C-alpha cells in the first residue's frame, strides 16, 4: 500500500469515526404513577435513547416491554401487584383526584421502602438527565435533592395549560381548553367562559388538596424536600406528546418540543389465528374495540355491555374486542382477548373502525394509522380528546348514560360508509408520517442538546420567573389604576376647593355691590 493510499484510508476512517457520538449519557426516567399507556410512552423514549448508545434506567410499576444491554427497568412495587380501580367510578374529576392521591400514597410508600430504589437515589448524580411526567409523579422529586444533572419533563397529555405554564408559556385560555373539559380549540363564548373558570379551579383544587396531601406525605420521608410544586420550574426541557396535526398549532417556547406519535409504529404481522379471523371478514372488514389500559372492558356497566353485544350481533363486520372477562354470550362475529397488539390491528388493511375511550395515545395511534373512531370517553382527558376528533369530523361520540344498540349500529354505519372520515384521517396520517426526523430522533437530539450545553440556559424564557399576575402585567395595570384614581381624587379635591373659593369670592363681590 502506497503512502498516498494509506493517507486516504486514514482520512476515511477519521471521517467515519467523527460521525459516531462522542458522549454516551446516563439517563434516568421515572414514571411510577402511570397507566400502561403512559408507561409505554416513557418506554418509547427510553428505547430511542438506548438505540442512540445511551444508558437508560426506567423506574416504573410495570414489567419491561423490551430488552437492551443499555436498558434497565426497575419495578418500584417489587412483588406487590399493581393497584386496580374501576375508572367508571371515577368520572367526576374530584373523585379521580382523590383516588389518584390514594394510589400515590400506596405506591409512594412501597417505592421509598424499596432498597433498589434507594440505591438508585443514592447514585442520582451519576445520571446526566432525569425525566418525569408533568403531573402525578411528584413522589419522584427527592431525586432532585442536590441533583447536579438536568431535569426535564414530559407533557403526556400534549399541549396542556398547566404543563405549558410551568415553563412560563401562559397560553391563552380562549384557545387552549382545560384538560377536564370536553372542548377543542374552537370554543364558543359560553365554553370560553367555562374554560376561564375551570383552569384556575383545577389549579387551586389540586394545589389545596392534591399537592397539600402529597407535600405532607413526602415530608415524612424527606423532611428537607421543600415545595414539591416548585421543582417543576427547574425543568430545562419540556417534551410534549403532541403535534399540530394531532391537536392544533400553538406558540411554543424554544425549550418546548413536540414528540407526538413517538409511540406509534408501523403494523407488524399478526399471530396466525388473529390474522385468519381478520382475513375472514371479507369486504366488510373488522371493528377493533378497546377502552385502553387504564380501564378494563370487564368493568363496563352490564347494561352497556349488553347493548354492545346486541349491536355487534346486528353488524356485518367482524369485531375484535379487548375484553378481560368470559361472562358474555357473544355472537360468532366477535373475538375477545385480554390483550391484543393494538397498533398491528389498527395498521391492518382489514380494519375499518376503532371503538375507543379516546385516551391520548390511542387517538394518536388511530390518526397515525388513519382509522376512524367511535368515541366512548370515560374520564380524565378523554372527553376533550373525543370532542376534538368529533369537531374535526374524524369521529363520532356516544355517551355511556344514553348508549343503545341502535345508536351504536347507526354510528358504525355512518363512520364506515361515509368515506370522508377515512379520507380526512388518511390526510392526517400522511402528515404525521412526513416529518424531517422521527419523533424519537427529535426527543433524543434535544435531550442530548440540553446535556451538551449544560442545561441550555439560553433557551429559558425570562417569563418563567414571573407569577401569572405579573406575566399579564396585572400588578402594573393595578398600579396605574391606583395612580389614576389618586390623581383623579387630587384633581377632584383641587377643583372642589377652587370652585368653593371662587363661589366664596363671588358672594363677597355681590355683597359689596349691595
GROMACS .gro file of C-alpha atoms in nm:
model
  514
    1UNK     CA    1   0.000   0.000   0.000
    2UNK     CA    2   0.145   0.336  -0.105
    3UNK     CA    3   0.178   0.622   0.140
    4UNK     CA    4  -0.085   0.815  -0.057
    5UNK     CA    5  -0.334   0.529  -0.025
    6UNK     CA    6  -0.258   0.493   0.347
    7UNK     CA    7  -0.334   0.863   0.392
    8UNK     CA    8  -0.667   0.830   0.209
    9UNK     CA    9  -0.766   0.528   0.421
   10UNK     CA   10  -0.667   0.714   0.738
   11UNK     CA   11  -0.874   1.019   0.641
   12UNK     CA   12  -1.173   0.799   0.553
   13UNK     CA   13  -1.154   0.626   0.890
   14UNK     CA   14  -1.129   0.959   1.071
   15UNK     CA   15  -1.429   1.093   0.879
   16UNK     CA   16  -1.634   0.784   0.959
   17UNK     CA   17  -1.542   0.788   1.326
   18UNK     CA   18  -1.625   1.157   1.354
   19UNK     CA   19  -1.993   1.075   1.289
   20UNK     CA   20  -2.009   0.849   1.595
   21UNK     CA   21  -2.138   1.032   1.906
   22UNK     CA   22  -1.853   1.117   2.138
   23UNK     CA   23  -2.064   1.118   2.453
   24UNK     CA   24  -2.296   0.845   2.570
   25UNK     CA   25  -2.512   0.973   2.854
   26UNK     CA   26  -2.666   0.807   3.157
   27UNK     CA   27  -3.036   0.894   3.182
   28UNK     CA   28  -3.300   0.823   3.445
   29UNK     CA   29  -3.668   0.801   3.351
   30UNK     CA   30  -3.920   0.787   3.635
   31UNK     CA   31  -4.289   0.711   3.590
   32UNK     CA   32  -4.406   0.504   3.890
   33UNK     CA   33  -4.760   0.652   3.889
   34UNK     CA   34  -4.887   0.564   3.545
   35UNK     CA   35  -5.128   0.376   3.326
   36UNK     CA   36  -4.985   0.114   3.093
   37UNK     CA   37  -5.005   0.361   2.803
   38UNK     CA   38  -4.805   0.623   2.994
   39UNK     CA   39  -4.551   0.354   3.079
   40UNK     CA   40  -4.536   0.273   2.706
   41UNK     CA   41  -4.471   0.639   2.623
   42UNK     CA   42  -4.170   0.652   2.854
   43UNK     CA   43  -4.057   0.314   2.727
   44UNK     CA   44  -4.060   0.456   2.373
   45UNK     CA   45  -3.840   0.746   2.487
   46UNK     CA   46  -3.607   0.500   2.659
   47UNK     CA   47  -3.592   0.273   2.356
   48UNK     CA   48  -3.490   0.562   2.130
   49UNK     CA   49  -3.223   0.670   2.380
   50UNK     CA   50  -3.061   0.327   2.410
   51UNK     CA   51  -3.066   0.290   2.033
   52UNK     CA   52  -2.862   0.613   2.026
   53UNK     CA   53  -2.599   0.448   2.250
   54UNK     CA   54  -2.715   0.600   2.581
   55UNK     CA   55  -2.774   0.413   2.905
   56UNK     CA   56  -3.127   0.428   3.046
   57UNK     CA   57  -3.277   0.334   3.381
   58UNK     CA   58  -3.658   0.329   3.400
   59UNK     CA   59  -3.844   0.345   3.732
   60UNK     CA   60  -4.194   0.212   3.673
   61UNK     CA   61  -4.467  -0.003   3.820
   62UNK     CA   62  -4.497  -0.234   3.517
   63UNK     CA   63  -4.281  -0.514   3.377
   64UNK     CA   64  -4.038  -0.411   3.099
   65UNK     CA   65  -4.172  -0.436   2.744
   66UNK     CA   66  -3.836  -0.463   2.567
   67UNK     CA   67  -3.477  -0.556   2.646
   68UNK     CA   68  -3.147  -0.396   2.554
   69UNK     CA   69  -2.796  -0.418   2.704
   70UNK     CA   70  -2.810  -0.044   2.788
   71UNK     CA   71  -3.161  -0.055   2.934
   72UNK     CA   72  -3.260  -0.148   3.288
   73UNK     CA   73  -3.615  -0.137   3.425
   74UNK     CA   74  -3.690  -0.130   3.796
   75UNK     CA   75  -4.042  -0.210   3.916
   76UNK     CA   76  -4.077   0.011   4.223
   77UNK     CA   77  -4.353  -0.214   4.361
   78UNK     CA   78  -4.129  -0.518   4.371
   79UNK     CA   79  -4.355  -0.821   4.414
   80UNK     CA   80  -4.660  -0.614   4.513
   81UNK     CA   81  -4.929  -0.623   4.239
   82UNK     CA   82  -5.027  -0.306   4.056
   83UNK     CA   83  -5.334  -0.146   4.225
   84UNK     CA   84  -5.655  -0.170   4.023
   85UNK     CA   85  -5.958   0.055   4.021
   86UNK     CA   86  -6.275   0.095   3.822
   87UNK     CA   87  -6.246   0.404   3.603
   88UNK     CA   88  -6.624   0.409   3.557
   89UNK     CA   89  -6.645   0.506   3.924
   90UNK     CA   90  -6.403   0.798   3.872
   91UNK     CA   91  -6.583   1.007   3.612
   92UNK     CA   92  -6.607   1.304   3.850
   93UNK     CA   93  -6.274   1.493   3.849
   94UNK     CA   94  -6.272   1.541   4.227
   95UNK     CA   95  -6.321   1.167   4.282
   96UNK     CA   96  -6.049   1.095   4.028
   97UNK     CA   97  -5.801   1.321   4.208
   98UNK     CA   98  -5.895   1.164   4.542
   99UNK     CA   99  -5.840   0.814   4.401
  100UNK     CA  100  -5.509   0.912   4.244
  101UNK     CA  101  -5.396   1.060   4.574
  102UNK     CA  102  -5.467   0.729   4.747
  103UNK     CA  103  -5.274   0.544   4.478
  104UNK     CA  104  -4.981   0.782   4.517
  105UNK     CA  105  -4.966   0.716   4.892
  106UNK     CA  106  -4.980   0.342   4.827
  107UNK     CA  107  -4.712   0.332   4.557
  108UNK     CA  108  -4.500   0.605   4.718
  109UNK     CA  109  -4.485   0.419   5.049
  110UNK     CA  110  -4.370   0.098   4.881
  111UNK     CA  111  -4.135   0.278   4.642
  112UNK     CA  112  -3.934   0.461   4.906
  113UNK     CA  113  -3.905   0.145   5.117
  114UNK     CA  114  -3.762  -0.040   4.816
  115UNK     CA  115  -3.387  -0.092   4.864
  116UNK     CA  116  -3.320  -0.090   4.490
  117UNK     CA  117  -3.492   0.249   4.457
  118UNK     CA  118  -3.285   0.381   4.747
  119UNK     CA  119  -2.972   0.259   4.570
  120UNK     CA  120  -3.069   0.448   4.255
  121UNK     CA  121  -3.146   0.757   4.467
  122UNK     CA  122  -2.804   0.741   4.635
  123UNK     CA  123  -2.631   0.747   4.296
  124UNK     CA  124  -2.868   1.003   4.140
  125UNK     CA  125  -2.582   1.236   4.049
  126UNK     CA  126  -2.442   0.971   3.817
  127UNK     CA  127  -2.734   1.047   3.582
  128UNK     CA  128  -2.685   1.325   3.328
  129UNK     CA  129  -3.060   1.378   3.289
  130UNK     CA  130  -3.374   1.297   3.483
  131UNK     CA  131  -3.719   1.285   3.318
  132UNK     CA  132  -4.065   1.260   3.476
  133UNK     CA  133  -4.422   1.326   3.355
  134UNK     CA  134  -4.556   1.678   3.404
  135UNK     CA  135  -4.805   1.566   3.669
  136UNK     CA  136  -4.896   1.292   3.922
  137UNK     CA  137  -4.539   1.175   3.985
  138UNK     CA  138  -4.426   1.424   4.247
  139UNK     CA  139  -4.314   1.129   4.465
  140UNK     CA  140  -4.007   1.127   4.237
  141UNK     CA  141  -3.900   1.480   4.334
  142UNK     CA  142  -3.649   1.360   4.601
  143UNK     CA  143  -3.425   1.263   4.309
  144UNK     CA  144  -3.381   1.638   4.255
  145UNK     CA  145  -3.241   1.699   4.605
  146UNK     CA  146  -2.887   1.831   4.548
  147UNK     CA  147  -2.908   1.692   4.196
  148UNK     CA  148  -2.636   1.815   3.961
  149UNK     CA  149  -2.780   1.681   3.636
  150UNK     CA  150  -3.054   1.825   3.417
  151UNK     CA  151  -3.424   1.787   3.493
  152UNK     CA  152  -3.672   1.754   3.205
  153UNK     CA  153  -4.046   1.688   3.195
  154UNK     CA  154  -4.277   1.511   2.952
  155UNK     CA  155  -4.619   1.669   2.898
  156UNK     CA  156  -4.804   1.344   2.843
  157UNK     CA  157  -5.150   1.495   2.759
  158UNK     CA  158  -4.994   1.704   2.482
  159UNK     CA  159  -5.037   2.081   2.483
  160UNK     CA  160  -5.195   2.117   2.826
  161UNK     CA  161  -5.240   2.451   3.001
  162UNK     CA  162  -5.072   2.379   3.336
  163UNK     CA  163  -4.778   2.190   3.183
  164UNK     CA  164  -4.710   2.474   2.939
  165UNK     CA  165  -4.727   2.736   3.215
  166UNK     CA  166  -4.453   2.554   3.409
  167UNK     CA  167  -4.209   2.687   3.150
  168UNK     CA  168  -4.365   3.035   3.164
  169UNK     CA  169  -4.572   2.983   2.850
  170UNK     CA  170  -4.912   3.107   2.965
  171UNK     CA  171  -5.120   3.008   2.664
  172UNK     CA  172  -5.449   3.196   2.614
  173UNK     CA  173  -5.747   3.011   2.766
  174UNK     CA  174  -5.951   3.136   2.471
  175UNK     CA  175  -5.789   2.868   2.250
  176UNK     CA  176  -5.642   2.610   2.492
  177UNK     CA  177  -5.913   2.422   2.682
  178UNK     CA  178  -5.863   2.274   3.026
  179UNK     CA  179  -5.782   1.904   3.028
  180UNK     CA  180  -6.103   1.832   3.222
  181UNK     CA  181  -6.341   1.994   2.971
  182UNK     CA  182  -6.486   1.831   2.656
  183UNK     CA  183  -6.385   2.126   2.436
  184UNK     CA  184  -6.149   2.177   2.147
  185UNK     CA  185  -5.966   2.494   2.047
  186UNK     CA  186  -6.276   2.638   1.871
  187UNK     CA  187  -6.476   2.735   2.177
  188UNK     CA  188  -6.797   2.935   2.184
  189UNK     CA  189  -6.838   3.234   2.414
  190UNK     CA  190  -7.005   3.013   2.676
  191UNK     CA  191  -6.731   2.750   2.651
  192UNK     CA  192  -6.459   3.013   2.680
  193UNK     CA  193  -6.631   3.146   2.992
  194UNK     CA  194  -6.644   2.798   3.146
  195UNK     CA  195  -6.281   2.738   3.049
  196UNK     CA  196  -6.162   3.061   3.213
  197UNK     CA  197  -6.332   2.944   3.533
  198UNK     CA  198  -6.220   2.579   3.507
  199UNK     CA  199  -5.847   2.646   3.464
  200UNK     CA  200  -5.795   2.831   3.796
  201UNK     CA  201  -6.045   2.598   3.969
  202UNK     CA  202  -5.841   2.292   3.872
  203UNK     CA  203  -5.519   2.466   3.973
  204UNK     CA  204  -5.640   2.572   4.317
  205UNK     CA  205  -5.818   2.243   4.381
  206UNK     CA  206  -5.510   2.037   4.301
  207UNK     CA  207  -5.293   2.279   4.498
  208UNK     CA  208  -5.513   2.272   4.809
  209UNK     CA  209  -5.597   1.902   4.801
  210UNK     CA  210  -5.363   1.701   4.580
  211UNK     CA  211  -5.035   1.888   4.642
  212UNK     CA  212  -5.102   1.952   5.011
  213UNK     CA  213  -5.153   1.581   5.083
  214UNK     CA  214  -4.850   1.483   4.878
  215UNK     CA  215  -4.643   1.751   5.048
  216UNK     CA  216  -4.722   1.613   5.394
  217UNK     CA  217  -4.660   1.258   5.277
  218UNK     CA  218  -4.321   1.334   5.119
  219UNK     CA  219  -4.207   1.547   5.414
  220UNK     CA  220  -4.242   1.236   5.630
  221UNK     CA  221  -3.993   1.059   5.404
  222UNK     CA  222  -3.774   1.361   5.319
  223UNK     CA  223  -3.812   1.648   5.571
  224UNK     CA  224  -3.581   1.866   5.360
  225UNK     CA  225  -3.785   1.824   5.040
  226UNK     CA  226  -3.932   2.177   5.023
  227UNK     CA  227  -4.222   2.266   4.793
  228UNK     CA  228  -4.293   1.979   4.552
  229UNK     CA  229  -4.466   2.210   4.307
  230UNK     CA  230  -4.161   2.436   4.281
  231UNK     CA  231  -3.945   2.159   4.136
  232UNK     CA  232  -4.125   2.176   3.803
  233UNK     CA  233  -3.982   2.524   3.746
  234UNK     CA  234  -3.634   2.367   3.739
  235UNK     CA  235  -3.710   2.178   3.418
  236UNK     CA  236  -3.477   2.272   3.132
  237UNK     CA  237  -3.677   2.096   2.859
  238UNK     CA  238  -4.041   2.002   2.805
  239UNK     CA  239  -4.111   1.716   2.566
  240UNK     CA  240  -4.473   1.749   2.454
  241UNK     CA  241  -4.671   1.444   2.349
  242UNK     CA  242  -4.837   1.642   2.071
  243UNK     CA  243  -4.817   1.764   1.711
  244UNK     CA  244  -5.010   2.035   1.520
  245UNK     CA  245  -5.189   1.763   1.322
  246UNK     CA  246  -5.291   1.591   1.646
  247UNK     CA  247  -5.406   1.898   1.838
  248UNK     CA  248  -5.370   2.242   1.682
  249UNK     CA  249  -5.083   2.485   1.627
  250UNK     CA  250  -4.994   2.687   1.937
  251UNK     CA  251  -4.699   2.918   2.009
  252UNK     CA  252  -4.431   2.718   2.191
  253UNK     CA  253  -4.105   2.822   2.356
  254UNK     CA  254  -3.766   2.700   2.231
  255UNK     CA  255  -3.747   2.469   2.534
  256UNK     CA  256  -4.082   2.305   2.445
  257UNK     CA  257  -4.052   2.033   2.181
  258UNK     CA  258  -4.333   1.824   2.036
  259UNK     CA  259  -4.273   1.449   2.006
  260UNK     CA  260  -4.630   1.328   1.941
  261UNK     CA  261  -4.666   0.974   1.798
  262UNK     CA  262  -4.327   0.871   1.941
  263UNK     CA  263  -4.513   0.556   2.047
  264UNK     CA  264  -4.669   0.492   1.704
  265UNK     CA  265  -4.514   0.223   1.486
  266UNK     CA  266  -4.589   0.058   1.152
  267UNK     CA  267  -4.800  -0.256   1.185
  268UNK     CA  268  -4.628  -0.593   1.219
  269UNK     CA  269  -4.774  -0.930   1.112
  270UNK     CA  270  -5.045  -1.061   1.344
  271UNK     CA  271  -5.044  -1.404   1.515
  272UNK     CA  272  -5.180  -1.668   1.278
  273UNK     CA  273  -5.516  -1.721   1.450
  274UNK     CA  274  -5.584  -1.347   1.470
  275UNK     CA  275  -5.475  -1.297   1.109
  276UNK     CA  276  -5.714  -1.570   0.996
  277UNK     CA  277  -6.001  -1.404   1.182
  278UNK     CA  278  -5.920  -1.065   1.028
  279UNK     CA  279  -5.881  -1.210   0.679
  280UNK     CA  280  -6.215  -1.392   0.701
  281UNK     CA  281  -6.402  -1.061   0.739
  282UNK     CA  282  -6.429  -1.014   0.363
  283UNK     CA  283  -6.522  -0.675   0.221
  284UNK     CA  284  -6.696  -0.564   0.541
  285UNK     CA  285  -6.371  -0.562   0.738
  286UNK     CA  286  -6.309  -0.553   1.112
  287UNK     CA  287  -6.404  -0.327   1.404
  288UNK     CA  288  -6.148  -0.304   1.683
  289UNK     CA  289  -6.288  -0.228   2.031
  290UNK     CA  290  -6.071  -0.132   2.328
  291UNK     CA  291  -6.109   0.109   2.619
  292UNK     CA  292  -5.738   0.115   2.685
  293UNK     CA  293  -5.510   0.008   2.965
  294UNK     CA  294  -5.631   0.230   3.248
  295UNK     CA  295  -5.981   0.079   3.223
  296UNK     CA  296  -6.099  -0.274   3.159
  297UNK     CA  297  -6.390  -0.372   2.937
  298UNK     CA  298  -6.495  -0.614   3.211
  299UNK     CA  299  -6.574  -0.306   3.426
  300UNK     CA  300  -6.819  -0.164   3.172
  301UNK     CA  301  -7.166  -0.146   3.331
  302UNK     CA  302  -7.361  -0.460   3.241
  303UNK     CA  303  -7.636  -0.264   3.063
  304UNK     CA  304  -7.382  -0.104   2.828
  305UNK     CA  305  -7.205  -0.437   2.769
  306UNK     CA  306  -7.530  -0.599   2.658
  307UNK     CA  307  -7.602  -0.305   2.425
  308UNK     CA  308  -7.262  -0.352   2.259
  309UNK     CA  309  -7.315  -0.727   2.222
  310UNK     CA  310  -7.655  -0.670   2.062
  311UNK     CA  311  -7.511  -0.406   1.828
  312UNK     CA  312  -7.228  -0.636   1.721
  313UNK     CA  313  -7.484  -0.910   1.652
  314UNK     CA  314  -7.657  -0.680   1.401
  315UNK     CA  315  -7.342  -0.564   1.222
  316UNK     CA  316  -7.188  -0.737   0.917
  317UNK     CA  317  -6.833  -0.657   1.030
  318UNK     CA  318  -6.626  -0.884   1.247
  319UNK     CA  319  -6.528  -0.744   1.587
  320UNK     CA  320  -6.201  -0.782   1.776
  321UNK     CA  321  -6.268  -0.681   2.136
  322UNK     CA  322  -6.011  -0.633   2.412
  323UNK     CA  323  -6.219  -0.794   2.685
  324UNK     CA  324  -6.083  -0.944   3.006
  325UNK     CA  325  -6.389  -1.144   3.112
  326UNK     CA  326  -6.581  -1.451   2.996
  327UNK     CA  327  -6.926  -1.361   3.125
  328UNK     CA  328  -7.093  -1.272   2.795
  329UNK     CA  329  -7.270  -1.478   2.530
  330UNK     CA  330  -7.105  -1.344   2.217
  331UNK     CA  331  -7.218  -1.375   1.855
  332UNK     CA  332  -6.986  -1.566   1.618
  333UNK     CA  333  -6.853  -1.247   1.457
  334UNK     CA  334  -6.689  -1.133   1.785
  335UNK     CA  335  -6.345  -1.240   1.908
  336UNK     CA  336  -6.227  -1.136   2.255
  337UNK     CA  337  -5.881  -1.138   2.410
  338UNK     CA  338  -5.747  -0.996   2.737
  339UNK     CA  339  -5.455  -0.848   2.544
  340UNK     CA  340  -5.425  -0.750   2.180
  341UNK     CA  341  -5.148  -0.595   1.965
  342UNK     CA  342  -5.330  -0.268   1.915
  343UNK     CA  343  -5.107  -0.100   1.658
  344UNK     CA  344  -5.077  -0.415   1.450
  345UNK     CA  345  -5.457  -0.431   1.437
  346UNK     CA  346  -5.502  -0.059   1.365
  347UNK     CA  347  -5.249  -0.082   1.083
  348UNK     CA  348  -5.410  -0.391   0.930
  349UNK     CA  349  -5.576  -0.334   0.589
  350UNK     CA  350  -5.897  -0.502   0.709
  351UNK     CA  351  -5.953  -0.262   1.000
  352UNK     CA  352  -6.241  -0.025   0.929
  353UNK     CA  353  -6.315   0.134   1.268
  354UNK     CA  354  -6.176   0.180   1.619
  355UNK     CA  355  -6.424   0.195   1.910
  356UNK     CA  356  -6.217   0.372   2.173
  357UNK     CA  357  -6.237   0.554   2.506
  358UNK     CA  358  -6.015   0.819   2.341
  359UNK     CA  359  -5.710   0.803   2.560
  360UNK     CA  360  -5.434   1.027   2.429
  361UNK     CA  361  -5.206   0.755   2.293
  362UNK     CA  362  -5.493   0.555   2.145
  363UNK     CA  363  -5.625   0.853   1.949
  364UNK     CA  364  -5.273   0.929   1.828
  365UNK     CA  365  -5.232   0.572   1.705
  366UNK     CA  366  -5.571   0.590   1.528
  367UNK     CA  367  -5.462   0.907   1.348
  368UNK     CA  368  -5.119   0.763   1.268
  369UNK     CA  369  -5.279   0.456   1.107
  370UNK     CA  370  -5.570   0.652   0.953
  371UNK     CA  371  -5.861   0.471   1.124
  372UNK     CA  372  -6.194   0.646   1.205
  373UNK     CA  373  -6.301   0.641   1.570
  374UNK     CA  374  -6.628   0.582   1.752
  375UNK     CA  375  -6.556   0.756   2.081
  376UNK     CA  376  -6.696   0.637   2.414
  377UNK     CA  377  -6.498   0.858   2.657
  378UNK     CA  378  -6.496   0.758   3.023
  379UNK     CA  379  -6.296   1.008   3.233
  380UNK     CA  380  -5.991   1.237   3.266
  381UNK     CA  381  -5.885   1.399   2.935
  382UNK     CA  382  -6.085   1.153   2.723
  383UNK     CA  383  -6.394   1.375   2.671
  384UNK     CA  384  -6.164   1.653   2.549
  385UNK     CA  385  -5.984   1.417   2.310
  386UNK     CA  386  -6.317   1.290   2.178
  387UNK     CA  387  -6.454   1.643   2.132
  388UNK     CA  388  -6.150   1.741   1.927
  389UNK     CA  389  -6.193   1.444   1.695
  390UNK     CA  390  -6.569   1.493   1.658
  391UNK     CA  391  -6.539   1.863   1.572
  392UNK     CA  392  -6.275   1.785   1.310
  393UNK     CA  393  -6.509   1.518   1.166
  394UNK     CA  394  -6.270   1.234   1.242
  395UNK     CA  395  -6.504   1.057   1.484
  396UNK     CA  396  -6.850   1.028   1.632
  397UNK     CA  397  -6.908   1.015   2.006
  398UNK     CA  398  -7.161   0.834   2.226
  399UNK     CA  399  -7.242   0.884   2.594
  400UNK     CA  400  -7.242   0.586   2.829
  401UNK     CA  401  -7.559   0.702   3.003
  402UNK     CA  402  -7.766   0.702   2.683
  403UNK     CA  403  -7.591   0.420   2.497
  404UNK     CA  404  -7.818   0.189   2.294
  405UNK     CA  405  -7.755  -0.088   2.043
  406UNK     CA  406  -7.928   0.110   1.769
  407UNK     CA  407  -7.717   0.420   1.839
  408UNK     CA  408  -7.402   0.207   1.812
  409UNK     CA  409  -7.518   0.049   1.484
  410UNK     CA  410  -7.610   0.389   1.336
  411UNK     CA  411  -7.276   0.543   1.436
  412UNK     CA  412  -7.077   0.247   1.300
  413UNK     CA  413  -7.263   0.257   0.969
  414UNK     CA  414  -7.202   0.630   0.927
  415UNK     CA  415  -6.831   0.605   1.008
  416UNK     CA  416  -6.774   0.302   0.786
  417UNK     CA  417  -6.991   0.402   0.489
  418UNK     CA  418  -6.911   0.774   0.479
  419UNK     CA  419  -6.568   0.770   0.316
  420UNK     CA  420  -6.492   1.131   0.413
  421UNK     CA  421  -6.400   1.022   0.768
  422UNK     CA  422  -6.135   0.783   0.641
  423UNK     CA  423  -6.012   1.036   0.383
  424UNK     CA  424  -5.956   1.304   0.650
  425UNK     CA  425  -5.769   1.058   0.870
  426UNK     CA  426  -5.551   0.939   0.584
  427UNK     CA  427  -5.455   1.303   0.525
  428UNK     CA  428  -5.355   1.340   0.892
  429UNK     CA  429  -5.172   1.007   0.878
  430UNK     CA  430  -4.969   1.129   0.580
  431UNK     CA  431  -4.877   1.449   0.768
  432UNK     CA  432  -4.771   1.259   1.081
  433UNK     CA  433  -4.551   1.028   0.877
  434UNK     CA  434  -4.394   1.314   0.679
  435UNK     CA  435  -4.156   1.474   0.931
  436UNK     CA  436  -3.792   1.567   0.875
  437UNK     CA  437  -3.695   1.331   1.157
  438UNK     CA  438  -3.888   1.081   1.364
  439UNK     CA  439  -4.035   1.199   1.697
  440UNK     CA  440  -3.797   0.958   1.871
  441UNK     CA  441  -3.492   1.104   1.699
  442UNK     CA  442  -3.616   1.454   1.783
  443UNK     CA  443  -3.655   1.366   2.151
  444UNK     CA  444  -3.307   1.212   2.164
  445UNK     CA  445  -3.143   1.510   1.992
  446UNK     CA  446  -3.299   1.764   2.229
  447UNK     CA  447  -3.215   1.563   2.541
  448UNK     CA  448  -2.855   1.538   2.419
  449UNK     CA  449  -2.853   1.909   2.330
  450UNK     CA  450  -2.961   2.019   2.679
  451UNK     CA  451  -2.698   1.794   2.839
  452UNK     CA  452  -2.424   1.905   2.597
  453UNK     CA  453  -2.493   2.271   2.667
  454UNK     CA  454  -2.507   2.235   3.045
  455UNK     CA  455  -2.881   2.281   3.079
  456UNK     CA  456  -2.913   2.515   2.778
  457UNK     CA  457  -2.984   2.828   2.987
  458UNK     CA  458  -3.009   3.030   2.666
  459UNK     CA  459  -3.341   2.852   2.594
  460UNK     CA  460  -3.506   2.950   2.922
  461UNK     CA  461  -3.782   3.206   2.886
  462UNK     CA  462  -3.750   3.507   3.123
  463UNK     CA  463  -4.126   3.500   3.175
  464UNK     CA  464  -4.079   3.173   3.363
  465UNK     CA  465  -3.978   3.362   3.678
  466UNK     CA  466  -4.298   3.566   3.680
  467UNK     CA  467  -4.622   3.486   3.855
  468UNK     CA  468  -4.925   3.484   3.625
  469UNK     CA  469  -5.046   3.822   3.755
  470UNK     CA  470  -4.701   3.967   3.686
  471UNK     CA  471  -4.687   3.795   3.346
  472UNK     CA  472  -5.006   3.965   3.226
  473UNK     CA  473  -4.895   4.290   3.396
  474UNK     CA  474  -5.197   4.284   3.627
  475UNK     CA  475  -4.984   4.435   3.904
  476UNK     CA  476  -4.870   4.714   3.672
  477UNK     CA  477  -5.224   4.778   3.550
  478UNK     CA  478  -5.345   4.785   3.909
  479UNK     CA  479  -5.068   5.030   3.998
  480UNK     CA  480  -5.162   5.253   3.703
  481UNK     CA  481  -5.529   5.232   3.801
  482UNK     CA  482  -5.448   5.329   4.161
  483UNK     CA  483  -5.228   5.616   4.040
  484UNK     CA  484  -5.504   5.736   3.808
  485UNK     CA  485  -5.752   5.714   4.093
  486UNK     CA  486  -5.521   5.909   4.326
  487UNK     CA  487  -5.462   6.174   4.060
  488UNK     CA  488  -5.837   6.186   3.998
  489UNK     CA  489  -5.906   6.234   4.371
  490UNK     CA  490  -5.640   6.505   4.397
  491UNK     CA  491  -5.770   6.689   4.092
  492UNK     CA  492  -6.129   6.647   4.209
  493UNK     CA  493  -6.038   6.785   4.552
  494UNK     CA  494  -5.847   7.071   4.393
  495UNK     CA  495  -6.142   7.151   4.167
  496UNK     CA  496  -6.382   7.139   4.463
  497UNK     CA  497  -6.156   7.372   4.663
  498UNK     CA  498  -6.109   7.605   4.366
  499UNK     CA  499  -6.481   7.614   4.288
  500UNK     CA  500  -6.558   7.671   4.657
  501UNK     CA  501  -6.310   7.959   4.674
  502UNK     CA  502  -6.445   8.110   4.352
  503UNK     CA  503  -6.803   8.089   4.482
  504UNK     CA  504  -6.692   8.249   4.809
  505UNK     CA  505  -6.530   8.540   4.630
  506UNK     CA  506  -6.835   8.573   4.406
  507UNK     CA  507  -7.063   8.602   4.709
  508UNK     CA  508  -6.835   8.864   4.868
  509UNK     CA  509  -6.836   9.065   4.547
  510UNK     CA  510  -7.217   9.059   4.533
  511UNK     CA  511  -7.240   9.172   4.897
  512UNK     CA  512  -7.008   9.467   4.831
  513UNK     CA  513  -7.220   9.576   4.535
  514UNK     CA  514  -7.530   9.570   4.753
   0.00000   0.00000   0.00000
